[in-house]
Amino acid sequence: MLNLRSLVRAGTILVLCVYTAFAAGPFVWAATLSLRTTSEIALDHFALPGILHWEKFPAAWYGSNYHVYFGNSLFVVLTAVAVVTVAGAMAAHCFARYRFRLNRVVYFAIFSTIIFPPQITILALYQILVQYGLYNSLVGLALVYVAIQLPLTVYILESFFARIPSDLFDAARMDGYSEWEIFWRVSLPIAFPAIATTVILNTILLWNEFLYAVVLITDDNNRTLPLGIQRFMGDQLEDVGMIATGLMIAIVPVILVYAFFSEKLIQGMTAGAVK
Amino acid sequence: MTDTVRRAGRGFGRIVAALGLAAAFAVAPQPAKSQELTMWSHWAAEQIKRKFVEDAIERFEKANPGVKIKPTWYEKTALYAALKTALRAGTAPDLIYAEPDQAEYYENGLLLDLADVNWGNVEPWAKQAWAYKGKAYGLPLEAWTVEIYYNKKLMADLGVTVPASLQFSAEQFLDVVKKAKAKGITPLAIGVGDRPFPGAHLTHEALVKKLGVGDYDKLLKGKLPWTDPRVVDTLKYVRSLVDAGALPNTFTSLKLGEAHTYFHTNPGALMFLNGSWYTSRAFNEPDKGGQPKDFPLGIMKFPAMAGGACNECKTLAAGGSYVVNAATKHPKQAVAFLNSMATPEVGNIWLQNVLVQTGIKSDASKITGPHAGYFKNLEAVNTGTTYYFGIPIQVLSGKPKEVFTQVFNNAFPAGTISVEDAIKQMSAAY
Amino acid sequence: MQPPSPPHHPGERQPWGAITAFLLPALLLYAGFTCYPVLRTWWNSFHKVLPRRPDEFLGLANYEALLLQDDIFWRAVKNTLTWASISPLVEVSLGLLLALALYAKIPGARLFRIAWFTPVLMSYVVVGILWVWIYNFDWGAANAILRAVGLKSLAHAWLGDPKVALPSLVFITSWMWTGFNMVVLLAALHSLPSEVLEAAELDNCGWGRKLVFVIVPLVKPTILNLIVLSFIGKMKIFDLVWITTKGGPLWATETVSTYLYKRAFEWTSFDLGYPSTIATVWFVIVLGSVLLLSWAFRQRQKLEY
């Protein structure tokens, strides 16, 4: 009986190891490609790098405009995340703290857009940004990003704010705090973990966003990283080695964020689904 | 919010502008501001064509002090995507690269009527490619034919001699394909990974020969049924090439640039069915995707169809052209720039350097230099030819175009759709 | 995904000034970048929308053409719905098995968890490019493995053959999202009261019975949420298809998103009206199916309790 049990256990671990190779394999493979030159890759696509061609990273960074794409992504994502966090937190605080008519109606109206397919807004957003003169601009893209991440942010924060005991607020009010100070000096500090979660989650989702960017940005100098990578799937010789280097440049920041904040991130991503 | 921000922004902008203007007048009268025209063009990676345009710009700027042209080079797919949004948004540049299949540009009034171009220096059929309702909208620099390039050495190794007429019969051609395949050589390098037309060359070149220009035109325009026995026969023949393994295994994902290297470098194919703009990539340096030095390049005609109405028929298409944005603020300068290229001398420079036909009237006999021989060969396969103008996707639009592309560029040559199904799809598309 | 119950703060007055101030930024963004575009899309769908000229009212013509004549659209709908119904089942069930394995305190669980989660961190663009390479006929890993184990005849141009292209793409999304589902389910398992599971242990029922009768019912709300989440995700899928196949070959991988993009930005027309009709019809279909799913899940729950 015991023997059978350990056999099953060993089998399970074996299956899991195979699955692990399958899940992480492509990433590891891309990492090896990023350090090899295209001609080395052409000889054997699955060899480990012999000489580590670290120089490919600066080459891609400057030579292939990745420093521009990276900077654009950084700007758009940081701006959008900052705005959506502040606007989302204010709204969430309001929904959680104040009882007013239409509270639930407005909350649900915003929340329900989580399930909207992007198709329903994207063409009109294109027209609207053109009219506002925000088409093909990073600011315009950032504003759109704020709008698409707003429902999720409000949803996560509201459920957290709602759990803060109201005694705390009553006490603050006794101390003569204004409504704004209550939000700023009571709600926000307590909600810090939840806010960190939304920040990390939004950062990763927006860092990877492609559809809105491809419709709303045309200028090469305004491309974000996903667009920049796509550009390198050019029609000349496909430079596999260089593209792989570009892929790594796009992945590494996300992996770093994940490495440092994995618990928070998982909390964030699971927040909507668990319960 | 955005609306108020915009209004506030505009107000602020006005104040700044006013202050700036005031300052400008207060300090000194400004010198005449130089005019800068923007231009978006394909050919980012096609160095020879790009150099031709850059030289033209340089000459133009020298002759017209104070006018500058600022080009941005794109890959074609990226350019088209950018233009589709930018033209609609009114943020497109003054000068634009376009090809005659982009009828939607002039149909929607987005292009400037080029009445002031020296059309006397342009081939009439090339002007026709850009004509719409009595006006013409593009200067066709590039013109091209569909050719079969081949590797002379591999051909000789197979023990095959290309006939003096430079044209195999359909049967002989099928035989060559089978011979190459038996020796493990890919007979025809074609890839449709990133273009909507290379795979279709196989079908439309066969069809135009079988049907002749008139009936072929009717077929494309939906006036001759796709169930016509001649069409069925031709498709069956093309299918037999496909079944004989004429195309690379990677056909569906192979990109245009890769197909070039597939043919001349790695792994090497016997033949390459391609537009005569082959040179614009192949004559680059080898490390920039060009063919190896001393590559034994041959050109032959597309095979004659059995019982073909017009085996000397082939496709001539206007390709890379420049058009002017209707919303440009500098229409005169833009047209002047086009005119600076529409001269026989510049046409000859194009032929000499780019080695692709042109819509500008020019004289091929004046070509000298290392590639004069190549151009002679190109002329040889084009003597006595009757042309049909435009490849199918330039002639078709809307749903027939989409279906034609899906079926004949991709599925049919890939062997994933039968002759019957292909005909059924096309018949339902009109 | 259920909105929490309304907050209860008894005896509070309504500081309307503060409420307005707190809500204003979010509401303006919501109105300007969500409501207005939705309405405008809806309005567009009844018009021909061309650049540099006033919109032309068409009545229901666009709807008629789309619903009655556009077989490419219906193909795209079929592909997308297929994708959206297969993916959640694969991802969630595999995710649950993996989560159970980790829950059973396998050695190296932390490492496994991190490795399985990585695919979801990469963007669809990155994933798409990687898998185009993996599926490459000549040198891709998929065919390399098949050839190595002697199944050479199974080697395919995976994205080039209309018969296998869609399954190949579905496979990619499953690869990407299974780890995510596993992590969520693992969190759900860990939040279960341990007594329940211990009780089941004492009853000495086998793993299979325990799974079906104890564990699945307990984490059912999570499972249902994950199914809806995965379903919605696949109903909007665009990036992956655009990078890999652009909807080809022969529309085998055309999704509603790619078709809409093609009609708006690649078709030989500048008309935004027709693609807006696609968007509107699709919006109704998505909304309808999500509501239907939630309703069906609620019905089942009612029946069981």
PDB file of N, CA, C and O in Angstrom, chain B residues 238-239 242-243 247 251-252 407-419, chain C residues 160-163 250:
ATOM      1  N   VAL B 238      -2.778  23.637 -62.360  1.00  0.00           N
ATOM      2  CA  VAL B 238      -2.056  24.256 -61.240  1.00  0.00           C
ATOM      3  C   VAL B 238      -2.038  23.297 -60.060  1.00  0.00           C
ATOM      4  O   VAL B 238      -1.025  23.123 -59.382  1.00  0.00           O
ATOM      5  N   ARG B 239      -3.200  22.669 -59.858  1.00  0.00           N
ATOM      6  CA  ARG B 239      -3.279  21.721 -58.750  1.00  0.00           C
ATOM      7  C   ARG B 239      -2.288  20.570 -58.931  1.00  0.00           C
ATOM      8  O   ARG B 239      -1.699  20.077 -57.963  1.00  0.00           O
ATOM      9  N   VAL B 242       0.966  21.656 -57.688  1.00  0.00           N
ATOM     10  CA  VAL B 242       0.965  21.655 -56.221  1.00  0.00           C
ATOM     11  C   VAL B 242       1.121  20.226 -55.701  1.00  0.00           C
ATOM     12  O   VAL B 242       1.928  19.959 -54.811  1.00  0.00           O
ATOM     13  N   ASP B 243       0.348  19.317 -56.291  1.00  0.00           N
ATOM     14  CA  ASP B 243       0.413  17.928 -55.840  1.00  0.00           C
ATOM     15  C   ASP B 243       1.773  17.293 -56.110  1.00  0.00           C
ATOM     16  O   ASP B 243       2.185  16.370 -55.404  1.00  0.00           O
ATOM     17  N   LEU B 247       5.883  23.515 -54.321  1.00  0.00           N
ATOM     18  CA  LEU B 247       6.127  24.621 -53.397  1.00  0.00           C
ATOM     19  C   LEU B 247       6.812  24.159 -52.116  1.00  0.00           C
ATOM     20  O   LEU B 247       6.727  22.988 -51.753  1.00  0.00           O
ATOM     21  N   PHE B 251       5.545  26.971 -47.262  1.00  0.00           N
ATOM     22  CA  PHE B 251       4.849  27.930 -48.104  1.00  0.00           C
ATOM     23  C   PHE B 251       3.965  28.920 -47.344  1.00  0.00           C
ATOM     24  O   PHE B 251       4.019  30.119 -47.561  1.00  0.00           O
ATOM     25  N   THR B 252       3.127  28.403 -46.431  1.00  0.00           N
ATOM     26  CA  THR B 252       2.133  29.283 -45.802  1.00  0.00           C
ATOM     27  C   THR B 252       2.753  30.292 -44.837  1.00  0.00           C
ATOM     28  O   THR B 252       2.179  31.342 -44.599  1.00  0.00           O
ATOM     29  N   VAL B 407      -8.287  32.185 -51.086  1.00  0.00           N
ATOM     30  CA  VAL B 407      -8.294  30.928 -51.827  1.00  0.00           C
ATOM     31  C   VAL B 407      -7.021  30.771 -52.657  1.00  0.00           C
ATOM     32  O   VAL B 407      -6.295  29.791 -52.505  1.00  0.00           O
ATOM     33  N   PHE B 408      -6.733  31.748 -53.527  1.00  0.00           N
ATOM     34  CA  PHE B 408      -5.674  31.514 -54.511  1.00  0.00           C
ATOM     35  C   PHE B 408      -4.291  31.969 -54.063  1.00  0.00           C
ATOM     36  O   PHE B 408      -3.290  31.519 -54.606  1.00  0.00           O
ATOM     37  N   ASN B 409      -4.243  32.868 -53.090  1.00  0.00           N
ATOM     38  CA  ASN B 409      -2.916  33.182 -52.587  1.00  0.00           C
ATOM     39  C   ASN B 409      -2.470  32.122 -51.603  1.00  0.00           C
ATOM     40  O   ASN B 409      -1.291  31.860 -51.459  1.00  0.00           O
ATOM     41  N   ASN B 410      -3.431  31.535 -50.910  1.00  0.00           N
ATOM     42  CA  ASN B 410      -3.064  30.723 -49.774  1.00  0.00           C
ATOM     43  C   ASN B 410      -3.526  29.258 -49.866  1.00  0.00           C
ATOM     44  O   ASN B 410      -2.709  28.362 -50.064  1.00  0.00           O
ATOM     45  N   ALA B 411      -4.829  29.051 -49.759  1.00  0.00           N
ATOM     46  CA  ALA B 411      -5.315  27.677 -49.558  1.00  0.00           C
ATOM     47  C   ALA B 411      -5.086  26.791 -50.786  1.00  0.00           C
ATOM     48  O   ALA B 411      -4.650  25.648 -50.664  1.00  0.00           O
ATOM     49  N   PHE B 412      -5.384  27.313 -51.968  1.00  0.00           N
ATOM     50  CA  PHE B 412      -5.286  26.484 -53.168  1.00  0.00           C
ATOM     51  C   PHE B 412      -3.843  26.070 -53.454  1.00  0.00           C
ATOM     52  O   PHE B 412      -3.557  24.880 -53.608  1.00  0.00           O
ATOM     53  N   PRO B 413      -2.905  27.012 -53.523  1.00  0.00           N
ATOM     54  CA  PRO B 413      -1.518  26.575 -53.721  1.00  0.00           C
ATOM     55  C   PRO B 413      -0.975  25.752 -52.551  1.00  0.00           C
ATOM     56  O   PRO B 413      -0.051  24.963 -52.730  1.00  0.00           O
ATOM     57  N   ALA B 414      -1.561  25.931 -51.345  1.00  0.00           N
ATOM     58  CA  ALA B 414      -1.101  25.112 -50.213  1.00  0.00           C
ATOM     59  C   ALA B 414      -1.667  23.699 -50.308  1.00  0.00           C
ATOM     60  O   ALA B 414      -1.287  22.827 -49.533  1.00  0.00           O
ATOM     61  N   GLY B 415      -2.608  23.508 -51.226  1.00  0.00           N
ATOM     62  CA  GLY B 415      -3.177  22.180 -51.401  1.00  0.00           C
ATOM     63  C   GLY B 415      -4.239  21.842 -50.383  1.00  0.00           C
ATOM     64  O   GLY B 415      -4.604  20.681 -50.220  1.00  0.00           O
ATOM     65  N   THR B 416      -4.764  22.846 -49.672  1.00  0.00           N
ATOM     66  CA  THR B 416      -5.742  22.531 -48.631  1.00  0.00           C
ATOM     67  C   THR B 416      -7.173  22.727 -49.114  1.00  0.00           C
ATOM     68  O   THR B 416      -8.102  22.580 -48.349  1.00  0.00           O
ATOM     69  N   ILE B 417      -7.357  23.071 -50.395  1.00  0.00           N
ATOM     70  CA  ILE B 417      -8.713  23.206 -50.908  1.00  0.00           C
ATOM     71  C   ILE B 417      -8.723  22.636 -52.327  1.00  0.00           C
ATOM     72  O   ILE B 417      -7.773  22.837 -53.083  1.00  0.00           O
ATOM     73  N   SER B 418      -9.782  21.916 -52.650  1.00  0.00           N
ATOM     74  CA  SER B 418      -9.822  21.239 -53.944  1.00  0.00           C
ATOM     75  C   SER B 418     -10.205  22.216 -55.049  1.00  0.00           C
ATOM     76  O   SER B 418     -10.667  23.325 -54.778  1.00  0.00           O
ATOM     77  N   VAL B 419     -10.010  21.807 -56.295  1.00  0.00           N
ATOM     78  CA  VAL B 419     -10.402  22.630 -57.432  1.00  0.00           C
ATOM     79  C   VAL B 419     -11.888  22.975 -57.338  1.00  0.00           C
ATOM     80  O   VAL B 419     -12.287  24.136 -57.489  1.00  0.00           O
TER      81      VAL B 419
ATOM     82  N   GLY C 160      -0.578  26.741 -40.963  1.00  0.00           N
ATOM     83  CA  GLY C 160      -0.854  26.925 -42.371  1.00  0.00           C
ATOM     84  C   GLY C 160      -1.947  26.027 -42.901  1.00  0.00           C
ATOM     85  O   GLY C 160      -2.425  26.214 -44.006  1.00  0.00           O
ATOM     86  N   ASP C 161      -2.353  25.053 -42.116  1.00  0.00           N
ATOM     87  CA  ASP C 161      -3.357  24.103 -42.560  1.00  0.00           C
ATOM     88  C   ASP C 161      -4.691  24.464 -41.908  1.00  0.00           C
ATOM     89  O   ASP C 161      -4.799  24.497 -40.689  1.00  0.00           O
ATOM     90  N   PRO C 162      -5.708  24.745 -42.735  1.00  0.00           N
ATOM     91  CA  PRO C 162      -6.987  25.179 -42.162  1.00  0.00           C
ATOM     92  C   PRO C 162      -7.564  24.189 -41.163  1.00  0.00           C
ATOM     93  O   PRO C 162      -8.322  24.564 -40.273  1.00  0.00           O
ATOM     94  N   LYS C 163      -7.206  22.925 -41.288  1.00  0.00           N
ATOM     95  CA  LYS C 163      -7.800  21.937 -40.382  1.00  0.00           C
ATOM     96  C   LYS C 163      -7.224  22.017 -38.976  1.00  0.00           C
ATOM     97  O   LYS C 163      -7.916  21.743 -38.013  1.00  0.00           O
ATOM     98  N   LEU C 250      -7.773  30.519 -45.131  1.00  0.00           N
ATOM     99  CA  LEU C 250      -9.193  30.323 -45.465  1.00  0.00           C
ATOM    100  C   LEU C 250     -10.112  30.645 -44.300  1.00  0.00           C
ATOM    101  O   LEU C 250     -11.056  29.920 -44.054  1.00  0.00           O
TER     102      LEU C 250
END
